[in-house]
Amino acid sequence: MNFIHINDINLPELNIYHQFRDNAFTSDNSFVADSPKVVNLLLDTNIRVRSILATQEYYDTYEHLIKEKNIPQLFVASKALMQDIVGHKIHHNVMMHGTRPEQTPLGDLDDQIIMLDEISSTQNIGSIARSAAAIGINSYLLPTHGPHPYSRRALRVSMGHVSMLKTHQYEDIKETIITLKENGYRIYAAEVTDDSTPLASVKVVDKWVLLMGHEGSGLSHDVLDLCDEVVTIEMMEGVKSFNVGVAASIMMYQFKHTGN
């Protein structure tokens, strides 16, 4: 392996590791992942890796993974130098610059889909992805105007498991719901309403979409009117809601194991 030992943290090739806001990666459709668990999982996929920034210890430990990939740039730096590059303290010894995989067309998603509307927390994006992968719901539908599933924090919270999912980002939620219904999906909205179906009583069809709303405001009335059924998790009196990541996990598990 041809290593590039770093002495100057201002090398142009390292610019990507100085920038962590999502808009820094949009123009060239790239991402940065960190920590051995996440990077190693991604190295085991077909995702294109542009470079790795890591300590020599990381390269020595995981040489077998790296040799299998044709990675153009392998940067070596001490952990202290890595911290200087990213501009804050880090608790890991590897970062990876990669290209986001191509989106799956809407018509090629699986029969079971977890769909998000207006989720603002990158952590929730990652948490829901990790739960979906664990439960076996392999299609993830998100809005283009929200956090990207391959943002650094979403990748870290998902432990890299978002890479196991077919992802698609939509522009207009109403048009997307209408198209999904035309394609034979039943749309279940997760919301608390006067006429919502308790989760324990819901009849799940073979082809479905579970739609989760904003962490605070939930789903709008216009969106709810387009859905086929509203489902809610039964809660003790005095408790109004779950965190959306927790709610999605509970509902995905129930949908997965009660379907016809």
Coordinates of C-alpha atoms in Angstrom, one line a residue:
M1 CA 0.0 0.0 0.0
N2 CA 1.2 3.5 -0.9
F3 CA 0.9 5.6 2.2
I4 CA 1.0 9.4 2.2
H5 CA 2.5 10.6 5.5
I6 CA 1.0 13.9 6.5
N7 CA 3.2 16.8 7.8
D8 CA 1.2 19.7 6.6
I9 CA -2.4 19.8 7.7
N10 CA -3.2 22.4 5.0
L11 CA -2.7 20.2 2.0
P12 CA -5.5 20.8 -0.5
E13 CA -6.2 17.0 -0.6
L14 CA -7.2 17.2 3.1
N15 CA -9.8 20.0 2.6
I16 CA -12.7 17.6 2.8
Y17 CA -11.6 16.6 6.4
H18 CA -11.8 20.2 7.5
Q19 CA -15.5 20.5 6.5
F20 CA -18.3 18.7 8.3
R21 CA -21.5 20.6 7.3
D22 CA -23.6 18.7 4.8
N23 CA -23.5 21.4 2.2
A24 CA -19.8 20.9 2.0
F25 CA -20.4 17.5 0.4
T26 CA -23.4 18.3 -1.9
S27 CA -21.6 19.6 -4.9
D28 CA -19.6 16.4 -5.5
N29 CA -22.0 14.0 -3.9
S30 CA -19.5 12.8 -1.3
F31 CA -19.5 12.1 2.4
V32 CA -17.1 11.6 5.3
A33 CA -17.4 8.7 7.8
D34 CA -15.5 8.2 11.0
S35 CA -14.7 5.5 13.6
P36 CA -13.4 2.0 12.8
K37 CA -16.8 0.3 13.2
V38 CA -18.4 2.6 10.6
V39 CA -15.5 2.7 8.2
N40 CA -14.9 -1.0 8.3
L41 CA -18.5 -1.8 7.5
L42 CA -18.5 0.6 4.6
L43 CA -15.2 -0.9 3.3
D44 CA -17.2 -4.2 3.0
T45 CA -19.7 -2.6 0.6
N46 CA -19.4 -1.5 -3.1
I47 CA -19.3 2.2 -2.0
R48 CA -16.5 4.1 -3.8
V49 CA -13.8 5.2 -1.3
R50 CA -11.8 8.3 -2.3
S51 CA -9.4 8.4 0.6
I52 CA -8.7 7.4 4.2
L53 CA -7.1 9.4 6.9
A54 CA -5.9 7.3 9.7
T55 CA -3.2 6.4 12.1
Q56 CA -0.6 3.8 11.2
E57 CA -2.1 1.5 13.9
Y58 CA -5.4 1.5 12.1
Y59 CA -3.8 0.5 8.8
D60 CA -1.8 -2.2 10.5
T61 CA -4.8 -3.7 12.2
Y62 CA -7.2 -3.6 9.2
E63 CA -4.7 -4.1 6.3
H64 CA -6.8 -7.0 5.0
L65 CA -9.8 -4.8 4.5
I66 CA -7.9 -2.0 2.8
K67 CA -6.0 -4.2 0.4
E68 CA -9.2 -5.4 -1.2
K69 CA -10.2 -1.8 -2.2
N70 CA -8.6 0.3 -4.8
I71 CA -8.3 3.5 -2.7
P72 CA -6.5 6.4 -4.4
Q73 CA -5.2 8.1 -1.3
L74 CA -4.2 6.6 2.1
F75 CA -3.2 9.4 4.4
V76 CA -1.2 8.6 7.6
A77 CA -1.2 10.9 10.6
S78 CA -0.9 10.7 14.4
K79 CA -4.2 11.1 16.3
A80 CA -3.0 14.5 17.5
L81 CA -2.5 15.6 13.9
M82 CA -5.9 14.2 12.9
Q83 CA -7.4 16.4 15.7
D84 CA -5.6 19.4 14.3
I85 CA -7.0 18.6 10.9
V86 CA -10.6 18.3 12.0
G87 CA -10.4 21.1 14.5
H88 CA -11.7 19.3 17.6
K89 CA -11.0 16.3 19.9
I90 CA -11.7 12.9 18.4
H91 CA -12.2 9.5 20.0
H92 CA -11.3 7.4 17.0
N93 CA -8.3 6.8 14.7
V94 CA -9.8 6.7 11.2
M95 CA -11.9 8.8 8.8
M96 CA -13.0 8.0 5.3
H97 CA -14.0 10.1 2.3
G98 CA -16.4 8.3 0.0
T99 CA -19.0 8.8 -2.7
R100 CA -22.7 8.5 -1.8
P101 CA -24.2 5.5 -3.6
E102 CA -26.8 6.1 -6.3
Q103 CA -30.4 6.4 -5.1
T104 CA -32.7 3.6 -5.7
P105 CA -35.6 4.6 -8.0
L106 CA -38.9 4.9 -6.3
G107 CA -40.4 2.0 -8.3
D108 CA -37.5 -0.3 -7.3
L109 CA -38.0 0.0 -3.5
D110 CA -39.1 -3.1 -1.6
D111 CA -42.7 -4.0 -0.5
Q112 CA -42.0 -2.6 3.0
I113 CA -40.8 1.0 3.3
I114 CA -40.1 3.3 6.2
M115 CA -40.8 6.9 5.0
L116 CA -39.9 10.2 6.8
D117 CA -41.5 13.6 6.5
E118 CA -39.7 16.7 7.8
I119 CA -37.5 14.9 10.3
S120 CA -35.0 17.5 11.3
S121 CA -32.6 15.6 13.5
T122 CA -29.6 13.9 11.8
Q123 CA -29.4 11.6 14.8
N124 CA -33.0 10.4 14.3
I125 CA -32.2 9.8 10.6
G126 CA -29.3 7.5 11.6
S127 CA -31.2 5.8 14.5
I128 CA -34.2 4.9 12.3
A129 CA -31.8 3.6 9.6
R130 CA -30.1 1.3 12.1
S131 CA -33.4 0.0 13.5
A132 CA -34.7 -0.6 10.0
A133 CA -31.6 -2.6 9.0
A134 CA -31.8 -4.6 12.2
I135 CA -35.6 -5.4 11.8
G136 CA -35.2 -6.2 8.1
I137 CA -37.0 -3.3 6.5
N138 CA -34.6 -2.5 3.7
S139 CA -36.1 0.6 2.0
Y140 CA -35.7 4.1 3.3
L141 CA -37.6 7.1 1.8
L142 CA -36.6 10.6 2.9
P143 CA -37.2 14.2 1.8
T144 CA -34.5 16.0 -0.2
H145 CA -34.7 19.0 2.1
G146 CA -33.9 17.2 5.3
P147 CA -30.6 15.7 6.6
H148 CA -28.9 13.3 4.2
P149 CA -28.7 9.7 5.3
Y150 CA -25.0 9.7 4.5
S151 CA -24.2 12.8 6.6
R152 CA -21.4 12.1 9.1
R153 CA -23.6 12.0 12.2
A154 CA -26.3 9.9 10.5
L155 CA -23.7 7.4 9.4
R156 CA -22.2 7.2 12.9
V157 CA -25.5 6.8 14.7
S158 CA -26.6 4.1 12.2
M159 CA -23.2 2.5 12.7
G160 CA -22.9 2.5 9.0
H161 CA -25.9 0.3 8.5
V162 CA -27.7 2.9 6.4
S163 CA -25.4 1.4 3.6
M164 CA -27.5 -1.8 3.9
L165 CA -30.7 0.0 2.9
K166 CA -32.2 1.1 -0.5
T167 CA -32.5 4.8 -0.1
H168 CA -34.6 7.3 -2.1
Q169 CA -35.0 11.0 -1.5
Y170 CA -38.2 12.6 -2.8
E171 CA -39.0 16.2 -3.7
D172 CA -42.8 16.5 -3.0
I173 CA -44.4 14.3 -0.3
K174 CA -47.9 14.5 -1.7
E175 CA -46.9 13.5 -5.2
T176 CA -44.8 10.7 -3.8
I177 CA -47.6 9.4 -1.6
I178 CA -50.0 9.4 -4.6
T179 CA -47.4 7.5 -6.7
L180 CA -46.8 5.0 -4.0
K181 CA -50.6 4.3 -3.8
E182 CA -50.8 4.0 -7.5
N183 CA -48.0 1.4 -7.2
G184 CA -50.1 -0.7 -4.8
Y185 CA -48.8 0.4 -1.4
R186 CA -51.1 1.0 1.6
I187 CA -49.9 4.1 3.4
Y188 CA -49.9 4.0 7.2
A189 CA -49.4 7.3 9.0
A190 CA -47.9 7.3 12.5
E191 CA -49.9 9.9 14.3
V192 CA -52.1 10.5 17.3
T193 CA -55.7 11.3 16.2
D194 CA -59.2 10.7 17.5
D195 CA -59.8 7.9 15.0
S196 CA -56.3 6.4 14.8
T197 CA -55.9 2.6 14.9
P198 CA -54.1 1.2 18.0
L199 CA -50.8 -0.4 16.9
A200 CA -51.8 -3.8 18.5
S201 CA -55.0 -3.9 16.4
V202 CA -53.6 -2.8 13.0
K203 CA -54.1 -5.2 10.0
V204 CA -50.9 -5.0 8.0
V205 CA -51.1 -5.8 4.3
D206 CA -48.2 -7.2 2.2
K207 CA -47.2 -4.0 0.5
W208 CA -47.0 -1.0 2.9
V209 CA -45.3 2.3 3.7
L210 CA -45.0 3.5 7.3
L211 CA -44.8 7.3 7.4
M212 CA -43.3 9.1 10.3
G213 CA -43.7 12.9 10.9
H214 CA -41.8 15.8 12.3
E215 CA -40.4 15.3 15.8
G216 CA -42.5 18.2 17.2
S217 CA -45.4 18.9 14.8
G218 CA -46.0 15.5 13.4
L219 CA -47.8 15.1 10.1
S220 CA -50.0 17.8 8.6
H221 CA -53.7 17.3 8.0
D222 CA -53.2 17.5 4.2
V223 CA -50.7 14.6 4.4
L224 CA -52.9 12.6 6.8
D225 CA -55.8 13.0 4.4
L226 CA -53.7 11.3 1.7
C227 CA -52.8 8.3 3.8
D228 CA -54.9 5.1 4.0
E229 CA -54.8 4.6 7.8
V230 CA -53.5 6.4 10.8
V231 CA -51.8 4.2 13.5
T232 CA -50.8 5.2 17.0
I233 CA -48.9 3.4 19.8
E234 CA -51.0 2.9 22.9
M235 CA -49.4 4.8 25.8
M236 CA -50.1 5.2 29.4
E237 CA -52.3 8.2 30.5
G238 CA -50.3 11.4 30.8
V239 CA -47.7 10.4 28.2
K240 CA -48.3 12.1 24.9
S241 CA -45.6 10.7 22.6
F242 CA -42.4 8.7 22.0
N243 CA -39.2 10.0 20.5
V244 CA -39.7 9.5 16.7
G245 CA -36.7 7.1 16.6
V246 CA -38.2 5.0 19.3
A247 CA -41.7 5.1 17.9
A248 CA -40.4 4.1 14.4
S249 CA -38.5 1.1 15.9
I250 CA -41.6 -0.1 17.8
M251 CA -43.9 0.3 14.8
M252 CA -41.5 -1.2 12.3
Y253 CA -41.1 -4.3 14.5
Q254 CA -44.9 -4.7 14.9
F255 CA -45.5 -4.2 11.1
K256 CA -42.8 -6.6 10.2
H257 CA -44.1 -9.4 12.4
T258 CA -47.9 -8.9 12.0
G259 CA -48.1 -8.6 8.2
N260 CA -50.1 -11.1 6.2

